[in-house]
Amino acid sequence: MTEENSKNMAVQHWWMQRVTSIALVPLCLYLVYRSRHFLPLPLDYNSLILIIADPFVAMAMILTAVITCYHACLGVEVIIEDYVHGGLRHFLLLLNKSFFLLAGLGASAAVIYIANVLYKGMIE
Amino acid sequence: MSINKRPLSPHLQVYRPQLTSVLSILHRITGFGLAAGVLLALWWFCAIIRGPASYEIFYAFSKNIVGQGLLLCWLFALAYHSLNGVRHLFWDAGYGLELNTAYKSGWAVFFGAVIITALLWITWWQV
């Protein structure tokens, strides 16, 4: 890796941390506000599906899931880089990216599934 | 990459904790805790998708003392990490970097997080 490329990557990291943070502020505020309907968790399974199927909640959940997983990936990456120096380092860095990639995709897929399949199954 | 086994001079054992350093490491700890909470959120989605029976199991976990304790800790982590994150963003823009301002904003962030956690817990999130 050239020196210029490594500098560019560092700046990219720095900017993505800030951009994801700023994007997460309104998303988190909105979800915490809507959480008054689904926290504490309702005993009624159907009411939970109704709330997640609301288009604004579903969109906010998907956006939050993807952006949070990216933000968390960047954060955990610097933690691993700071504290792990031996043989586990490369493995943990790979594991970190893989986990948050799958988590972001999985959570988005889950919300889409709940808002479509489970919701349609419920209203029949 | 060879591991350096030479001794380090003492640092954590001798430096007096300051508000700035304690809040900084708390920002990292809460960030890591929030990232770990992603795992529980994934379990929540799995429980919903697999049907009412699985959801019952998750619901029971959320109601017992361990689940409630984790939720309370996660809520404080969210409040603190968000407020301190905003403080970081102000620093990135160049504001509030003087020491006395940093101390005032630091206390504001910490007590703000405690208050937000208490308010949300009592009004919406508790049993």
CSV table of C-alpha atoms in Angstrom, one decimal:
chain,number,residue,atom,x,y,z
A,1,MET,CA,0.0,0.0,0.0
A,2,THR,CA,1.4,3.4,-0.9
A,3,GLU,CA,1.7,6.1,1.7
A,4,GLU,CA,-0.8,8.2,-0.2
A,5,ASN,CA,-3.3,5.4,-0.2
A,6,SER,CA,-2.9,4.7,3.5
A,7,LYS,CA,-3.4,8.4,4.2
A,8,ASN,CA,-6.6,8.4,2.1
A,9,MET,CA,-7.9,5.3,3.9
A,10,ALA,CA,-7.4,6.9,7.3
A,11,VAL,CA,-9.2,10.1,6.2
A,12,GLN,CA,-12.0,8.0,4.8
A,13,HIS,CA,-12.3,6.1,8.1
A,14,TRP,CA,-12.4,9.4,10.0
A,15,TRP,CA,-15.1,10.9,7.8
A,16,MET,CA,-17.3,7.8,7.8
A,17,GLN,CA,-17.2,7.7,11.6
A,18,ARG,CA,-18.4,11.3,11.6
A,19,VAL,CA,-21.0,10.9,8.8
A,20,THR,CA,-22.5,7.8,10.3
A,21,SER,CA,-22.6,9.4,13.8
A,22,ILE,CA,-24.5,12.4,12.4
A,23,ALA,CA,-26.9,10.2,10.5
A,24,LEU,CA,-27.6,8.1,13.5
A,25,VAL,CA,-28.6,11.0,15.7
A,26,PRO,CA,-32.1,11.6,14.1
A,27,LEU,CA,-32.6,7.9,13.4
A,28,CYS,CA,-32.0,7.0,17.0
A,29,LEU,CA,-34.2,9.8,18.3
A,30,TYR,CA,-37.0,8.7,16.1
A,31,LEU,CA,-36.8,5.0,17.1
A,32,VAL,CA,-36.5,5.8,20.8
A,33,TYR,CA,-39.6,8.0,20.4
A,34,ARG,CA,-41.5,5.2,18.6
A,35,SER,CA,-40.2,2.7,21.1
A,36,ARG,CA,-42.9,3.8,23.5
A,37,HIS,CA,-45.2,1.5,21.6
A,38,PHE,CA,-43.1,-1.6,21.7
A,39,LEU,CA,-41.1,-1.3,24.9
A,40,PRO,CA,-41.7,-2.8,27.4
A,41,LEU,CA,-42.2,-5.7,25.0
A,42,PRO,CA,-45.8,-6.4,24.5
A,43,LEU,CA,-47.1,-9.9,25.4
A,44,ASP,CA,-49.2,-9.7,22.2
A,45,TYR,CA,-47.2,-11.0,19.3
A,46,ASN,CA,-49.5,-9.5,16.7
A,47,SER,CA,-49.3,-5.9,18.0
A,48,LEU,CA,-45.5,-6.1,17.7
A,49,ILE,CA,-45.8,-7.1,14.0
A,50,LEU,CA,-48.2,-4.3,13.4
A,51,ILE,CA,-45.7,-1.7,14.8
A,52,ILE,CA,-42.8,-3.1,12.8
A,53,ALA,CA,-44.9,-3.1,9.7
A,54,ASP,CA,-45.6,0.6,10.0
A,55,PRO,CA,-43.6,2.0,7.0
A,56,PHE,CA,-41.8,4.7,8.9
A,57,VAL,CA,-40.7,2.3,11.7
A,58,ALA,CA,-39.6,-0.3,9.2
A,59,MET,CA,-37.6,2.2,7.1
A,60,ALA,CA,-36.0,3.7,10.3
A,61,MET,CA,-35.2,0.3,11.5
A,62,ILE,CA,-33.5,-0.8,8.3
A,63,LEU,CA,-31.5,2.5,8.0
A,64,THR,CA,-30.5,2.3,11.6
A,65,ALA,CA,-29.5,-1.3,11.3
A,66,VAL,CA,-27.3,-0.7,8.3
A,67,ILE,CA,-25.7,2.5,9.5
A,68,THR,CA,-25.3,1.2,13.1
A,69,CYS,CA,-23.6,-1.9,11.9
A,70,TYR,CA,-21.2,0.2,9.7
A,71,HIS,CA,-20.5,2.6,12.6
A,72,ALA,CA,-20.0,-0.3,15.1
A,73,CYS,CA,-17.7,-2.1,12.6
A,74,LEU,CA,-15.5,1.0,12.4
A,75,GLY,CA,-15.5,1.4,16.2
A,76,VAL,CA,-14.7,-2.2,17.1
A,77,GLU,CA,-12.0,-2.2,14.4
A,78,VAL,CA,-10.1,0.6,16.2
A,79,ILE,CA,-10.6,-1.2,19.5
A,80,ILE,CA,-9.1,-4.4,18.1
A,81,GLU,CA,-6.3,-2.5,16.4
A,82,ASP,CA,-5.4,-0.8,19.8
A,83,TYR,CA,-5.4,-3.8,22.1
A,84,VAL,CA,-4.7,-7.0,20.0
A,85,HIS,CA,-1.2,-7.4,18.7
A,86,GLY,CA,-0.5,-11.1,18.5
A,87,GLY,CA,-1.7,-13.9,16.2
A,88,LEU,CA,-5.4,-13.3,16.8
A,89,ARG,CA,-5.3,-9.8,15.3
A,90,HIS,CA,-6.0,-10.5,11.6
A,91,PHE,CA,-8.6,-13.1,12.5
A,92,LEU,CA,-10.5,-10.7,14.8
A,93,LEU,CA,-10.4,-7.9,12.3
A,94,LEU,CA,-11.9,-10.2,9.7
A,95,LEU,CA,-14.4,-11.6,12.1
A,96,ASN,CA,-15.5,-8.0,13.0
A,97,LYS,CA,-16.2,-7.0,9.4
A,98,SER,CA,-17.9,-10.3,8.7
A,99,PHE,CA,-20.1,-10.2,11.7
A,100,PHE,CA,-21.3,-6.6,11.1
A,101,LEU,CA,-21.9,-7.2,7.4
A,102,LEU,CA,-24.1,-10.2,8.2
A,103,ALA,CA,-25.8,-8.4,11.1
A,104,GLY,CA,-26.7,-5.4,9.0
A,105,LEU,CA,-28.0,-7.5,6.1
A,106,GLY,CA,-29.7,-10.0,8.4
A,107,ALA,CA,-31.5,-7.3,10.5
A,108,SER,CA,-32.6,-5.5,7.3
A,109,ALA,CA,-33.9,-8.8,5.8
A,110,ALA,CA,-35.7,-9.6,9.1
A,111,VAL,CA,-37.5,-6.2,9.1
A,112,ILE,CA,-38.5,-6.6,5.5
A,113,TYR,CA,-39.7,-10.2,6.2
A,114,ILE,CA,-41.7,-9.1,9.3
A,115,ALA,CA,-43.2,-6.1,7.6
A,116,ASN,CA,-44.3,-8.1,4.5
A,117,VAL,CA,-44.7,-11.9,5.0
A,118,LEU,CA,-45.6,-11.9,8.7
A,119,TYR,CA,-47.8,-8.9,8.4
A,120,LYS,CA,-49.7,-10.3,5.4
A,121,GLY,CA,-50.0,-13.6,7.1
A,122,MET,CA,-51.5,-11.8,10.1
A,123,ILE,CA,-54.1,-9.7,8.4
A,124,GLU,CA,-55.6,-12.7,6.5
B,1,MET,CA,4.5,-9.0,13.6
B,2,SER,CA,6.8,-9.7,16.5
B,3,ILE,CA,5.4,-9.1,20.0
B,4,ASN,CA,7.4,-6.7,22.1
B,5,LYS,CA,8.0,-8.4,25.6
B,6,ARG,CA,10.0,-5.5,27.1
B,7,PRO,CA,8.4,-3.9,30.2
B,8,LEU,CA,6.4,-0.7,30.0
B,9,SER,CA,6.8,2.1,32.5
B,10,PRO,CA,3.7,2.4,34.7
B,11,HIS,CA,0.9,4.5,33.4
B,12,LEU,CA,-2.6,3.3,34.5
B,13,GLN,CA,-1.2,2.7,38.0
B,14,VAL,CA,0.2,6.2,38.5
B,15,TYR,CA,-1.8,8.7,36.4
B,16,ARG,CA,-4.6,10.3,38.4
B,17,PRO,CA,-8.0,9.7,36.6
B,18,GLN,CA,-9.3,13.0,35.2
B,19,LEU,CA,-12.9,13.6,34.0
B,20,THR,CA,-11.6,13.9,30.4
B,21,SER,CA,-9.8,10.6,30.5
B,22,VAL,CA,-12.6,8.7,32.3
B,23,LEU,CA,-15.3,9.9,30.0
B,24,SER,CA,-13.1,9.1,27.0
B,25,ILE,CA,-12.7,5.4,28.0
B,26,LEU,CA,-16.4,5.3,29.0
B,27,HIS,CA,-17.2,6.4,25.5
B,28,ARG,CA,-15.2,3.4,24.2
B,29,ILE,CA,-16.7,1.0,26.7
B,30,THR,CA,-20.3,2.1,26.0
B,31,GLY,CA,-19.6,1.9,22.2
B,32,PHE,CA,-18.4,-1.7,22.6
B,33,GLY,CA,-21.4,-2.5,24.8
B,34,LEU,CA,-23.8,-1.1,22.2
B,35,ALA,CA,-22.1,-3.1,19.5
B,36,ALA,CA,-22.5,-6.2,21.7
B,37,GLY,CA,-26.2,-5.3,22.1
B,38,VAL,CA,-26.6,-5.8,18.4
B,39,LEU,CA,-26.4,-9.6,19.2
B,40,LEU,CA,-29.5,-9.3,21.4
B,41,ALA,CA,-31.3,-7.3,18.8
B,42,LEU,CA,-30.6,-10.1,16.3
B,43,TRP,CA,-32.0,-12.6,18.7
B,44,TRP,CA,-35.1,-10.4,19.0
B,45,PHE,CA,-35.6,-10.5,15.3
B,46,CYS,CA,-35.0,-14.2,15.1
B,47,ALA,CA,-37.5,-14.8,17.9
B,48,ILE,CA,-40.2,-12.7,16.1
B,49,ILE,CA,-39.6,-14.5,12.7
B,50,ARG,CA,-39.7,-18.0,14.2
B,51,GLY,CA,-43.2,-17.4,15.6
B,52,PRO,CA,-45.1,-16.8,18.8
B,53,ALA,CA,-43.5,-19.7,20.7
B,54,SER,CA,-40.0,-18.4,20.1
B,55,TYR,CA,-41.1,-14.9,20.9
B,56,GLU,CA,-42.5,-16.2,24.3
B,57,ILE,CA,-39.0,-17.4,25.2
B,58,PHE,CA,-37.5,-14.0,24.3
B,59,TYR,CA,-40.3,-12.2,26.1
B,60,ALA,CA,-39.6,-14.2,29.3
B,61,PHE,CA,-35.9,-13.4,29.1
B,62,SER,CA,-36.7,-9.7,28.7
B,63,LYS,CA,-38.8,-9.8,31.8
B,64,ASN,CA,-36.5,-11.5,34.2
B,65,ILE,CA,-33.8,-9.7,36.2
B,66,VAL,CA,-30.9,-10.5,33.8
B,67,GLY,CA,-32.8,-9.2,30.8
B,68,GLN,CA,-34.0,-6.1,32.6
B,69,GLY,CA,-30.5,-5.4,33.9
B,70,LEU,CA,-29.0,-5.7,30.4
B,71,LEU,CA,-31.6,-3.5,28.9
B,72,LEU,CA,-31.0,-0.8,31.6
B,73,CYS,CA,-27.2,-0.9,31.0
B,74,TRP,CA,-27.8,-0.8,27.2
B,75,LEU,CA,-30.1,2.2,27.6
B,76,PHE,CA,-27.5,4.1,29.6
B,77,ALA,CA,-24.8,3.2,27.1
B,78,LEU,CA,-27.0,4.5,24.3
B,79,ALA,CA,-27.7,7.8,26.1
B,80,TYR,CA,-24.1,8.4,27.2
B,81,HIS,CA,-22.5,7.3,23.9
B,82,SER,CA,-24.9,9.5,21.9
B,83,LEU,CA,-24.4,12.6,24.1
B,84,ASN,CA,-20.7,12.2,24.3
B,85,GLY,CA,-20.7,11.6,20.5
B,86,VAL,CA,-22.3,15.0,20.0
B,87,ARG,CA,-19.6,16.4,22.3
B,88,HIS,CA,-17.0,14.8,20.0
B,89,LEU,CA,-18.6,16.3,16.9
B,90,PHE,CA,-18.4,19.8,18.4
B,91,TRP,CA,-14.7,19.2,19.1
B,92,ASP,CA,-14.2,18.1,15.5
B,93,ALA,CA,-15.8,21.4,14.4
B,94,GLY,CA,-13.3,23.2,16.7
B,95,TYR,CA,-15.6,24.3,19.5
B,96,GLY,CA,-15.3,23.7,23.2
B,97,LEU,CA,-11.7,22.4,23.2
B,98,GLU,CA,-10.6,24.6,26.2
B,99,LEU,CA,-10.1,22.7,29.4
B,100,ASN,CA,-12.8,24.4,31.5
B,101,THR,CA,-15.3,24.1,28.7
B,102,ALA,CA,-14.5,20.4,28.2
B,103,TYR,CA,-15.0,19.8,31.9
B,104,LYS,CA,-18.4,21.6,31.9
B,105,SER,CA,-19.6,19.8,28.8
B,106,GLY,CA,-18.3,16.5,30.3
B,107,TRP,CA,-20.3,16.9,33.5
B,108,ALA,CA,-23.3,17.9,31.4
B,109,VAL,CA,-23.0,14.9,29.2
B,110,PHE,CA,-22.7,12.5,32.1
B,111,PHE,CA,-25.6,13.8,34.1
B,112,GLY,CA,-27.6,14.3,31.0
B,113,ALA,CA,-27.2,10.6,30.2
B,114,VAL,CA,-28.1,9.6,33.7
B,115,ILE,CA,-31.3,11.8,33.6
B,116,ILE,CA,-32.3,10.5,30.1
B,117,THR,CA,-31.8,6.9,31.2
B,118,ALA,CA,-33.9,7.5,34.4
B,119,LEU,CA,-36.7,9.3,32.5
B,120,LEU,CA,-36.9,6.7,29.7
B,121,TRP,CA,-36.7,3.8,32.1
B,122,ILE,CA,-39.5,5.1,34.3
B,123,THR,CA,-41.8,6.2,31.6
B,124,TRP,CA,-41.5,3.8,28.7
B,125,TRP,CA,-39.0,1.0,29.0
B,126,GLN,CA,-39.5,-0.7,32.3
B,127,VAL,CA,-41.7,-3.7,33.1
